[in-house]
Amino acid sequence: MSEFLQQVVNGLALGSIYALIAIGYTMVYGVLRFINFAHSDILMLGAFAAFFLAPKAQAIFGAESVLGAISVILLSALICAAIGMLIEYLAYRPLRDRPKLTVLITAIGVSLLIEFGCQHPAVFGPNPKAFPKLFPAADYHLQGLTISTNDMVVLGSTLVLLGALWFMVQRTKVGAAMRAVAFNHHAAALMGINVSRIISLTFAVGSALAAVAGILYALKAPAIEPLMGIQPGLRAFIAAVVGGIGNLPGAALGGLLLGALETFAGGIPGVSNYRDGIAFAILILILLFRPAGLLGKLQHEKV
Amino acid sequence: MSGLGAKRFLLAAIAVSIVISAFSHRFNSYYLGVALDVGIAVILAVSLNLINGHTGQFSLGHAGFMASGAYVSALCTIHVLPLVDPRLQPVVFCASLLVGGLAAALAGLGVGIPSLRLRGDYLAIVTLGFGEIIRVVLQNMEIVGGASGLKGIAKLSTLAWVWAFAAVTIYTVAALVNSTYGRGFIAVHDDEVASSAMGINPTRYKVVAFVVGAFFAGIAGGLYAHHKQFLSPTGFDFMKSIDIVVMVILGGMGRTAGVAAAAVLLTVLPEFLRGFAEVRMIIYSLLIIGLMILRPQGLFSFGERRVKAS
């Protein structure tokens, strides 16, 4: 029983990271109707930003301080928000009225550019780097259950961010504008909404969430490297589709579900070797039986 | 390409490749290797072009089809060759290539069926997923060597085989698309809703495109296996698929001649840029972004077909 609960804790921790990334995918899909393949690389850039900022924060706040960790995470999120807006401005905005496929291919191009640009020795280099400890780590034992501060930070920050995002989207003017743009670009523009600014902002919010997720992921992973974003990025994308793409609660649900399933599959001998394939198998099954995802609504194409 | 001209092209290309192949022992083995790589790349790019270009779908799993063909045909020759007369070698090789192609076509059918309900980016991610699943399965199968790879494949791919199959691929795809039946591929590409209103079944065309494209990718895989003599699952990852996609985009989606030219260019060019291996993918990615923004119809397309954005 305790082993089962342990797996639940691990699954929730992994799943909430997926959920944070998945929300970025879903938000961008909501306003622009395309998969931002570069999202998984923003996550990597977030981890690297934290990697370079951490020594600076240590010099100011002292080693492994909570204040230092928070400032590192916030600054990395800001940097990634700026990068996300920049990518949208340079690569996706010129293609706004072009066919979907063109934008999708461009997104793949941007993703490859970031991945291989960062692998170049002049940037980060291809070798893995040990990620610094941002805050004091400890394990808490509770009736045979081990919960690390790491897991608690992951779960806590995911909850806080999801709450903040929900508030922003549902209760503020900007959030209403975002929902309007997602619903219909042209009508939103007619209502006096600056569509380009809202799209830019969506990229900023999504990228900031990805940066936080990247740092949380890096804290669990042994090391960071320029291709580290691909696997969690793909999982998160699948989570977004499973939950119903364009649907925020769906993305969170999908992320948690996928994290849990993957953790449990990893614990079963024989199945664990196929871990990398499981997420895709789930995706294909979901798309076959519920093409719009668990919480999504199917939209029929109109002529 | 008119029917007669196309058949002449096919026969001429096969004859030329057999003649050149007869003198292949005189060539430097490095150049010979590159020539084989070029032929294999042409098959891959032209077959992917049927799916991504002519039919307007977006597959990111071509390396997966190639892998299934490569492993199946390699297993065939490894297990069958020792049992038969050495004079029958070419027959066994050709048969194993076809078996590999059929295995890949079966995989293509498996991907094509979910595509009944998906389009655009969903399809891209599903094909990516299929490619990854094939790779993961291969990595865990002991019979094909698992993660350490499959060794001991006979060196059977020659210039004649590779280039003849490249010619057959170009001919089949061009003839298929230009046939009365094949107009349907272009109709599905241009507008799915309109074409189904015209009595064309988009689903069937998509599945056919996947099956035919995968078949030739499987053949290319078989040729690759018997050229490199070693197969490793990591050689068929996402990046391999991207390589082929770049060829199709650079050549111009839906333009067979342009895509074949791009396949040649992108296979030969890296050989000259060996010293710049680490910037190769950076250049590729900049190429993709630049082409999409400035010249989405591809580099090698000069009014061969009207530019239809869809």
Coordinates of N, CA and C in Angstrom, one line a residue, chain B residues 4 26 30 136 142 159 170 174 187 197-198 246 267 271 283 287 306 310:
Chain B
L4 N 4.2 7.8 -72.2 CA 5.3 7.2 -73.0 C 6.7 7.8 -72.5
R26 N 35.6 0.0 -60.4 CA 36.7 0.9 -60.7 C 36.6 2.2 -59.9
Y30 N 34.7 5.3 -51.5 CA 34.1 6.4 -50.8 C 33.0 7.0 -51.7
V136 N 11.2 2.3 -30.2 CA 11.3 1.8 -28.9 C 11.1 0.3 -28.9
E142 N 15.1 -8.6 -28.7 CA 16.4 -9.2 -28.7 C 16.7 -9.8 -30.1
L159 N 25.1 -0.1 -56.9 CA 24.6 1.0 -57.7 C 23.3 0.7 -58.5
I170 N 10.6 7.2 -58.5 CA 10.2 8.5 -59.2 C 9.1 8.2 -60.2
A174 N 5.4 9.7 -59.8 CA 5.0 10.7 -60.9 C 3.8 10.1 -61.6
A187 N -6.4 16.8 -55.3 CA -7.7 17.4 -54.9 C -7.8 17.4 -53.4
A197 N -17.0 16.6 -51.7 CA -18.2 17.0 -52.3 C -18.2 16.6 -53.8
M198 N -17.0 16.4 -54.4 CA -16.9 16.0 -55.8 C -16.9 14.5 -55.9
V246 N 13.1 17.9 -44.5 CA 13.8 19.1 -45.0 C 14.1 19.0 -46.6
T267 N 22.4 15.4 -49.7 CA 23.2 14.2 -49.3 C 24.7 14.5 -49.7
E271 N 28.9 16.1 -47.2 CA 30.2 15.4 -47.4 C 31.3 16.4 -47.6
I283 N 22.2 25.2 -39.9 CA 21.9 25.7 -41.2 C 20.6 25.2 -41.7
L287 N 17.4 27.3 -42.7 CA 16.9 27.1 -44.1 C 15.3 26.9 -44.0
R306 N 0.9 25.3 -60.2 CA 0.5 26.6 -59.6 C 0.7 26.5 -58.1
S310 N -2.5 25.7 -49.0 CA -3.6 25.1 -48.3 C -3.2 24.5 -47.0

